Amino acid sequence: MSVVLAERAASARSEASSTIAIVLLGTGVVGGALLKLLNTSAAGSLRLVGAANSRRQQTDPVSLAQRNLREQLNQHGAPRDNASLLAALDDSAAATKVIIDATASAALASRHAEWLARGYHVVTANKALAGGELSGWRALQAALAGGARYGDSATVGAGLPVLSTLRRLRTCGDGLLTLEGVFSGSLSWLFNQYDGSRPFSELLREARQFGYTEPDPRSDLSGEDVARKLLIIARNAGFALGTDEVQVDGLVPESLRALTTEAFLARLEELDAPLAARHAQASSRGCVLRFLARLNQRGHARVGLVEVPLTHPAARLYGTDNQFALTTTRYHAQPLVIQGPGAGPEVTAQALLGDVLALA
């Protein structure tokens, strides 16, 4: 081999070893926002070697480089196959190989521990594993013992520095005593707006049009998503809570739970009277309604709509703000409060990108 060819081969090997190869699972709202970030200078060290939606995938470098990749995958691409996506990662020769899960699929989340055990790093916005059954959380912790890393900033607060702050406090010997806050951007917006002057159903339709809620708003109103976030925080703080140990008081009455999405949307007005009554009661006591998640130092966890006085921190939120008030051994006289936008594809995608870059 000539000196020039040898130098080129060495340069190629060096470039490959310094590159982070990634496979993106999910090209929906959040995944689509991440694809846009991958075309910026901030992602210069990243190489996309595979992308997939629920039905199709692409591993061809030329196609992956197209700016309309998300739209292309809706029409073109090979059938969905995790094995070939992982093969693309293995063939990349990159020193750092990352699977990004931008879906809400419980089936995909169940594979996270397996991927970590095989040496792939996983970065995710998917709460189904860490916020699901306790057995899944324990499997995740066992897999992390092998050295692979789990980027989960996007699972709570759309990337607000909640989990990172909590972990840093624990590393310094601090401990979480109580936790309280508003963990849902959609429910935050709804109850920041709800003052009794407009029916709740009208606000809910508006929130859905703005993209603040899931297509089926029951995903937000049930409180289950908030419960998953509470479990993730609690488990990171050392509370080994199971899903059955969180009391969830949702906002969807039994009569509306089994309907199709279309049928539920046609009957939203059935939510109005009960919430109007609760609002009137709260107002008579000088309070407002907020959908709170709470954890005490005995590990009792609860999610639901409560009355809070106007002096309460949650009464002064704006827009889709999330708020996390952590009382710890050292932040005892006054809680440590983390607050900011807790919804939106751009900030969630940024959290995913940040977790990937932190692996370098």
Short mmCIF file of C-alpha atoms in Angstrom, two decimals:
data_model
loop_
_atom_site.label_atom_id
_atom_site.label_comp_id
_atom_site.label_asym_id
_atom_site.label_seq_id
_atom_site.Cartn_x
_atom_site.Cartn_y
_atom_site.Cartn_z
CA MET A 1 0.00 0.00 0.00
CA SER A 2 1.34 3.44 -0.93
CA VAL A 3 2.05 6.05 1.70
CA VAL A 4 -0.85 8.17 0.42
CA LEU A 5 -3.33 5.25 0.55
CA ALA A 6 -2.15 4.29 3.99
CA GLU A 7 -2.64 7.85 5.22
CA ARG A 8 -6.15 7.94 3.72
CA ALA A 9 -7.06 4.63 5.35
CA ALA A 10 -5.76 5.83 8.70
CA SER A 11 -7.71 9.07 8.32
CA ALA A 12 -10.89 7.14 7.49
CA ARG A 13 -10.43 4.91 10.54
CA SER A 14 -9.83 7.94 12.74
CA GLU A 15 -12.93 9.68 11.39
CA ALA A 16 -15.05 6.59 11.94
CA SER A 17 -13.85 6.14 15.51
CA SER A 18 -14.62 9.77 16.35
CA THR A 19 -18.10 9.65 14.81
CA ILE A 20 -21.29 8.76 16.68
CA ALA A 21 -23.43 6.46 14.55
CA ILE A 22 -27.15 6.63 15.24
CA VAL A 23 -30.32 4.81 14.30
CA LEU A 24 -33.55 6.76 14.76
CA LEU A 25 -36.72 4.84 15.63
CA GLY A 26 -39.77 7.03 15.14
CA THR A 27 -40.07 9.86 12.65
CA GLY A 28 -43.26 11.39 14.00
CA VAL A 29 -43.52 14.84 15.53
CA VAL A 30 -40.52 14.50 17.86
CA GLY A 31 -38.49 12.33 15.49
CA GLY A 32 -39.18 14.77 12.67
CA ALA A 33 -37.94 17.66 14.81
CA LEU A 34 -34.79 15.66 15.58
CA LEU A 35 -34.16 15.03 11.88
CA LYS A 36 -34.12 18.80 11.38
CA LEU A 37 -31.56 19.18 14.17
CA LEU A 38 -29.39 16.51 12.57
CA ASN A 39 -28.98 18.85 9.60
CA THR A 40 -27.43 21.58 11.78
CA SER A 41 -23.79 22.17 12.68
CA ALA A 42 -24.48 21.06 16.26
CA ALA A 43 -24.89 17.51 14.96
CA GLY A 44 -21.74 17.55 12.85
CA SER A 45 -20.21 14.61 14.72
CA LEU A 46 -23.26 12.41 14.23
CA ARG A 47 -23.88 10.02 11.35
CA LEU A 48 -27.40 8.74 10.72
CA VAL A 49 -27.09 5.14 9.50
CA GLY A 50 -30.73 4.13 9.82
CA ALA A 51 -34.19 5.60 10.34
CA ALA A 52 -37.58 3.96 10.71
CA ASN A 53 -41.23 4.67 11.29
CA SER A 54 -43.68 1.99 12.38
CA ARG A 55 -43.87 0.40 8.91
CA ARG A 56 -40.83 1.31 6.85
CA GLN A 57 -37.14 1.97 7.29
CA GLN A 58 -34.16 3.28 5.40
CA THR A 59 -30.45 2.47 5.66
CA ASP A 60 -29.27 3.78 2.30
CA PRO A 61 -26.80 6.67 2.91
CA VAL A 62 -28.04 8.69 -0.06
CA SER A 63 -31.66 8.47 1.01
CA LEU A 64 -30.79 9.17 4.65
CA ALA A 65 -29.09 12.39 3.60
CA GLN A 66 -32.26 13.76 2.00
CA ARG A 67 -33.93 16.59 3.91
CA ASN A 68 -37.35 15.12 3.18
CA LEU A 69 -36.46 11.75 4.71
CA ARG A 70 -39.48 11.79 7.00
CA GLU A 71 -41.87 12.28 4.08
CA GLN A 72 -40.04 9.69 1.97
CA LEU A 73 -40.46 7.05 4.65
CA ASN A 74 -44.21 7.44 4.44
CA GLN A 75 -44.09 6.08 0.88
CA HIS A 76 -40.76 4.32 0.35
CA GLY A 77 -38.35 2.10 2.21
CA ALA A 78 -37.76 -1.49 3.22
CA PRO A 79 -40.19 -3.25 5.56
CA ARG A 80 -39.55 -2.61 9.24
CA ASP A 81 -36.80 -4.87 10.60
CA ASN A 82 -34.80 -4.13 13.74
CA ALA A 83 -32.09 -6.65 12.85
CA SER A 84 -31.04 -4.81 9.70
CA LEU A 85 -31.06 -1.49 11.51
CA LEU A 86 -28.70 -2.87 14.15
CA ALA A 87 -26.58 -4.37 11.37
CA ALA A 88 -26.23 -0.86 9.91
CA LEU A 89 -24.95 0.31 13.29
CA ASP A 90 -22.49 -2.57 13.50
CA ASP A 91 -21.23 -1.92 9.96
CA SER A 92 -20.60 1.76 10.69
CA ALA A 93 -17.27 1.11 12.45
CA ALA A 94 -18.08 4.02 14.74
CA ALA A 95 -16.78 3.77 18.30
CA THR A 96 -20.10 5.02 19.66
CA LYS A 97 -23.30 3.38 18.46
CA VAL A 98 -26.64 4.83 19.57
CA ILE A 99 -30.27 3.78 19.19
CA ILE A 100 -32.65 6.74 19.55
CA ASP A 101 -36.21 5.80 20.47
CA ALA A 102 -38.50 8.72 19.67
CA THR A 103 -41.65 6.61 19.84
CA ALA A 104 -44.18 5.82 22.55
CA SER A 105 -44.12 2.11 21.72
CA ALA A 106 -44.12 -0.20 24.72
CA ALA A 107 -42.87 -3.02 22.46
CA LEU A 108 -39.79 -1.00 21.50
CA ALA A 109 -39.22 0.16 25.06
CA SER A 110 -39.15 -3.48 26.17
CA ARG A 111 -36.06 -3.95 23.97
CA HIS A 112 -34.03 -1.15 25.61
CA ALA A 113 -32.43 -3.37 28.25
CA GLU A 114 -31.50 -5.96 25.61
CA TRP A 115 -29.87 -3.33 23.40
CA LEU A 116 -27.93 -1.90 26.32
CA ALA A 117 -26.73 -5.36 27.30
CA ARG A 118 -25.45 -5.83 23.73
CA GLY A 119 -23.37 -2.66 24.04
CA TYR A 120 -25.51 -0.12 22.22
CA HIS A 121 -26.23 3.16 23.94
CA VAL A 122 -29.94 4.08 24.06
CA VAL A 123 -31.33 7.62 24.04
CA THR A 124 -35.07 7.90 24.43
CA ALA A 125 -38.19 9.99 24.91
CA ASN A 126 -40.13 6.75 25.46
CA LYS A 127 -41.34 6.43 29.07
CA ALA A 128 -42.79 2.93 28.78
CA LEU A 129 -39.80 1.08 30.28
CA ALA A 130 -38.47 3.37 33.02
CA GLY A 131 -42.02 4.44 33.93
CA GLY A 132 -43.62 1.04 33.46
CA GLU A 133 -43.55 -2.14 35.51
CA LEU A 134 -40.94 -2.30 38.26
CA SER A 135 -39.47 -5.45 36.70
CA GLY A 136 -38.65 -3.45 33.56
CA TRP A 137 -36.93 -0.76 35.61
CA ARG A 138 -34.81 -3.40 37.36
CA ALA A 139 -33.90 -5.03 34.05
CA LEU A 140 -32.82 -1.60 32.82
CA GLN A 141 -30.57 -1.05 35.85
CA ALA A 142 -29.01 -4.49 35.43
CA ALA A 143 -28.27 -3.82 31.76
CA LEU A 144 -26.61 -0.50 32.59
CA ALA A 145 -24.07 -2.34 34.73
CA GLY A 146 -22.43 -3.46 31.47
CA GLY A 147 -21.23 0.06 30.68
CA ALA A 148 -23.69 1.23 28.03
CA ARG A 149 -25.46 4.49 28.81
CA TYR A 150 -29.14 5.45 28.85
CA GLY A 151 -30.07 8.97 27.83
CA ASP A 152 -33.48 9.71 29.32
CA SER A 153 -33.60 13.51 29.68
CA ALA A 154 -36.49 13.69 27.21
CA THR A 155 -38.71 11.37 29.25
CA VAL A 156 -39.50 13.98 31.93
CA GLY A 157 -40.17 17.67 31.43
CA ALA A 158 -39.26 17.65 27.72
CA GLY A 159 -35.61 17.98 28.63
CA LEU A 160 -35.82 20.28 31.65
CA PRO A 161 -32.85 19.40 33.92
CA VAL A 162 -34.89 17.37 36.37
CA LEU A 163 -33.28 13.93 36.26
CA SER A 164 -29.76 15.31 35.86
CA THR A 165 -30.24 17.59 38.87
CA LEU A 166 -31.67 14.78 40.97
CA ARG A 167 -28.77 12.47 40.09
CA ARG A 168 -26.21 15.15 40.88
CA LEU A 169 -27.83 15.75 44.28
CA ARG A 170 -27.75 12.02 45.07
CA THR A 171 -24.10 11.80 44.02
CA CYS A 172 -23.36 14.55 46.53
CA GLY A 173 -25.12 12.61 49.29
CA ASP A 174 -28.43 14.50 49.20
CA GLY A 175 -31.74 12.66 49.23
CA LEU A 176 -35.23 13.40 47.94
CA LEU A 177 -37.82 13.78 50.70
CA THR A 178 -40.89 15.03 48.85
CA LEU A 179 -41.80 15.96 45.32
CA GLU A 180 -44.71 17.98 43.98
CA GLY A 181 -45.44 19.54 40.67
CA VAL A 182 -47.19 19.87 37.34
CA PHE A 183 -45.67 17.31 34.98
CA SER A 184 -47.92 17.65 31.92
CA GLY A 185 -47.65 20.50 29.44
CA SER A 186 -51.16 19.89 28.09
CA LEU A 187 -52.81 19.73 31.53
CA SER A 188 -50.80 22.73 32.65
CA TRP A 189 -52.12 24.78 29.73
CA LEU A 190 -55.70 23.60 30.25
CA PHE A 191 -55.90 24.53 33.92
CA ASN A 192 -53.87 27.73 33.52
CA GLN A 193 -56.60 28.79 31.07
CA TYR A 194 -59.63 27.36 32.86
CA ASP A 195 -61.24 30.17 34.87
CA GLY A 196 -64.91 29.20 34.49
CA SER A 197 -65.62 31.68 31.71
CA ARG A 198 -65.36 29.05 28.97
CA PRO A 199 -66.45 25.41 29.03
CA PHE A 200 -63.63 22.95 29.64
CA SER A 201 -64.58 21.07 26.46
CA GLU A 202 -63.99 24.22 24.40
CA LEU A 203 -60.53 24.67 25.88
CA LEU A 204 -59.76 21.00 25.32
CA ARG A 205 -60.64 21.23 21.62
CA GLU A 206 -58.46 24.32 21.37
CA ALA A 207 -55.54 22.57 23.07
CA ARG A 208 -55.91 19.67 20.66
CA GLN A 209 -55.84 22.04 17.68
CA PHE A 210 -52.66 23.65 19.03
CA GLY A 211 -51.06 20.22 19.26
CA TYR A 212 -50.74 20.38 23.05
CA THR A 213 -52.64 17.12 23.60
CA GLU A 214 -52.33 13.70 22.05
CA PRO A 215 -54.73 13.03 19.13
CA ASP A 216 -56.87 11.19 21.70
CA PRO A 217 -56.89 13.63 24.64
CA ARG A 218 -57.71 10.80 27.04
CA SER A 219 -54.01 9.95 26.94
CA ASP A 220 -53.45 13.24 28.77
CA LEU A 221 -56.66 13.45 30.81
CA SER A 222 -56.27 9.95 32.26
CA GLY A 223 -53.22 11.02 34.26
CA GLU A 224 -51.34 7.86 33.26
CA ASP A 225 -48.61 9.81 31.44
CA VAL A 226 -48.07 11.97 34.53
CA ALA A 227 -47.92 8.81 36.65
CA ARG A 228 -45.17 7.38 34.43
CA LYS A 229 -43.12 10.55 34.84
CA LEU A 230 -43.62 10.44 38.60
CA LEU A 231 -42.41 6.84 38.67
CA ILE A 232 -39.31 7.71 36.65
CA ILE A 233 -38.36 10.50 39.04
CA ALA A 234 -39.18 8.46 42.14
CA ARG A 235 -37.17 5.47 40.97
CA ASN A 236 -34.19 7.66 40.12
CA ALA A 237 -34.46 9.02 43.66
CA GLY A 238 -34.29 5.53 45.15
CA PHE A 239 -38.00 4.74 45.67
CA ALA A 240 -38.71 1.24 44.30
CA LEU A 241 -42.33 1.97 43.42
CA GLY A 242 -44.52 -0.28 41.33
CA THR A 243 -47.16 1.01 38.95
CA ASP A 244 -49.90 -0.11 41.36
CA GLU A 245 -48.43 2.11 44.08
CA VAL A 246 -49.35 5.36 42.34
CA GLN A 247 -52.91 6.50 42.99
CA VAL A 248 -54.17 8.05 39.75
CA ASP A 249 -57.33 10.17 39.84
CA GLY A 250 -57.96 10.86 36.16
CA LEU A 251 -60.44 13.19 34.52
CA VAL A 252 -62.13 10.72 32.18
CA PRO A 253 -65.39 9.30 33.58
CA GLU A 254 -66.06 5.59 33.23
CA SER A 255 -68.77 6.23 30.62
CA LEU A 256 -66.23 7.76 28.19
CA ARG A 257 -63.27 5.40 28.61
CA ALA A 258 -64.17 2.61 26.19
CA LEU A 259 -65.31 4.81 23.29
CA THR A 260 -63.48 5.30 20.02
CA THR A 261 -61.54 8.54 19.74
CA GLU A 262 -64.18 9.99 17.41
CA ALA A 263 -67.03 9.08 19.76
CA PHE A 264 -65.18 10.53 22.74
CA LEU A 265 -64.50 13.81 20.92
CA ALA A 266 -68.19 14.05 20.06
CA ARG A 267 -69.10 13.82 23.75
CA LEU A 268 -66.55 16.19 25.28
CA GLU A 269 -69.33 18.35 26.73
CA GLU A 270 -69.95 15.62 29.31
CA LEU A 271 -66.74 16.77 31.01
CA ASP A 272 -68.04 20.30 31.52
CA ALA A 273 -70.50 20.05 34.41
CA PRO A 274 -68.30 18.07 36.83
CA LEU A 275 -65.32 20.35 36.23
CA ALA A 276 -67.43 23.50 36.47
CA ALA A 277 -68.66 22.32 39.88
CA ARG A 278 -65.12 21.63 41.08
CA HIS A 279 -63.97 25.03 39.80
CA ALA A 280 -66.82 26.80 41.61
CA GLN A 281 -65.97 25.04 44.86
CA ALA A 282 -62.29 25.94 44.52
CA SER A 283 -63.09 29.57 43.71
CA SER A 284 -65.34 29.87 46.76
CA ARG A 285 -62.32 28.98 48.88
CA GLY A 286 -59.95 31.34 47.06
CA CYS A 287 -58.23 28.49 45.21
CA VAL A 288 -57.58 27.31 41.67
CA LEU A 289 -57.44 23.83 40.16
CA ARG A 290 -54.15 22.23 39.15
CA PHE A 291 -53.32 18.69 38.04
CA LEU A 292 -50.53 17.73 40.44
CA ALA A 293 -48.20 14.81 40.98
CA ARG A 294 -47.06 14.30 44.56
CA LEU A 295 -44.64 11.99 46.36
CA ASN A 296 -43.92 12.00 50.10
CA GLN A 297 -40.93 10.59 51.94
CA ARG A 298 -42.82 7.42 52.82
CA GLY A 299 -43.12 6.68 49.11
CA HIS A 300 -46.83 7.49 48.87
CA ALA A 301 -47.49 8.72 45.34
CA ARG A 302 -50.60 10.34 43.94
CA VAL A 303 -51.64 12.04 40.70
CA GLY A 304 -54.81 14.07 40.21
CA LEU A 305 -56.69 17.35 40.20
CA VAL A 306 -56.43 19.34 43.44
CA GLU A 307 -57.25 22.78 44.78
CA VAL A 308 -54.26 25.01 45.51
CA PRO A 309 -54.23 28.52 47.00
CA LEU A 310 -53.21 31.45 44.85
CA THR A 311 -49.92 31.60 46.76
CA HIS A 312 -48.99 28.07 45.67
CA PRO A 313 -46.15 27.92 43.08
CA ALA A 314 -48.35 25.90 40.69
CA ALA A 315 -50.95 28.68 40.71
CA ARG A 316 -48.49 30.99 38.97
CA LEU A 317 -47.59 28.88 35.96
CA TYR A 318 -47.86 30.11 32.39
CA GLY A 319 -48.70 28.36 29.14
CA THR A 320 -47.45 24.76 28.99
CA ASP A 321 -44.99 25.22 31.86
CA ASN A 322 -43.99 22.20 33.91
CA GLN A 323 -42.90 22.61 37.50
CA PHE A 324 -40.95 20.25 39.75
CA ALA A 325 -40.56 21.21 43.43
CA LEU A 326 -38.00 18.96 45.13
CA THR A 327 -37.63 19.01 48.90
CA THR A 328 -34.41 17.24 49.84
CA THR A 329 -32.27 16.70 52.90
CA ARG A 330 -30.39 19.90 52.10
CA TYR A 331 -33.11 21.83 50.24
CA HIS A 332 -35.40 21.43 53.23
CA ALA A 333 -36.51 24.89 54.38
CA GLN A 334 -37.45 25.79 50.81
CA PRO A 335 -37.77 23.37 47.90
CA LEU A 336 -35.59 23.42 44.81
CA VAL A 337 -37.94 24.38 41.95
CA ILE A 338 -37.28 23.55 38.30
CA GLN A 339 -39.72 25.18 35.92
CA GLY A 340 -40.07 25.79 32.21
CA PRO A 341 -41.82 24.66 29.01
CA GLY A 342 -42.68 21.00 29.44
CA ALA A 343 -44.08 20.25 26.01
CA GLY A 344 -43.10 20.73 22.40
CA PRO A 345 -41.31 18.67 19.76
CA GLU A 346 -38.41 21.10 19.39
CA VAL A 347 -37.36 21.12 23.04
CA THR A 348 -37.89 17.35 23.31
CA ALA A 349 -35.76 16.75 20.21
CA GLN A 350 -33.09 19.04 21.63
CA ALA A 351 -33.03 16.92 24.79
CA LEU A 352 -32.50 13.80 22.66
CA LEU A 353 -29.69 15.47 20.74
CA GLY A 354 -28.06 16.66 23.97
CA ASP A 355 -28.07 13.15 25.39
CA VAL A 356 -26.47 11.78 22.22
CA LEU A 357 -23.76 14.42 22.17
CA ALA A 358 -23.00 13.74 25.84
CA LEU A 359 -21.87 10.25 24.81
CA ALA A 360 -18.90 11.59 22.85
#
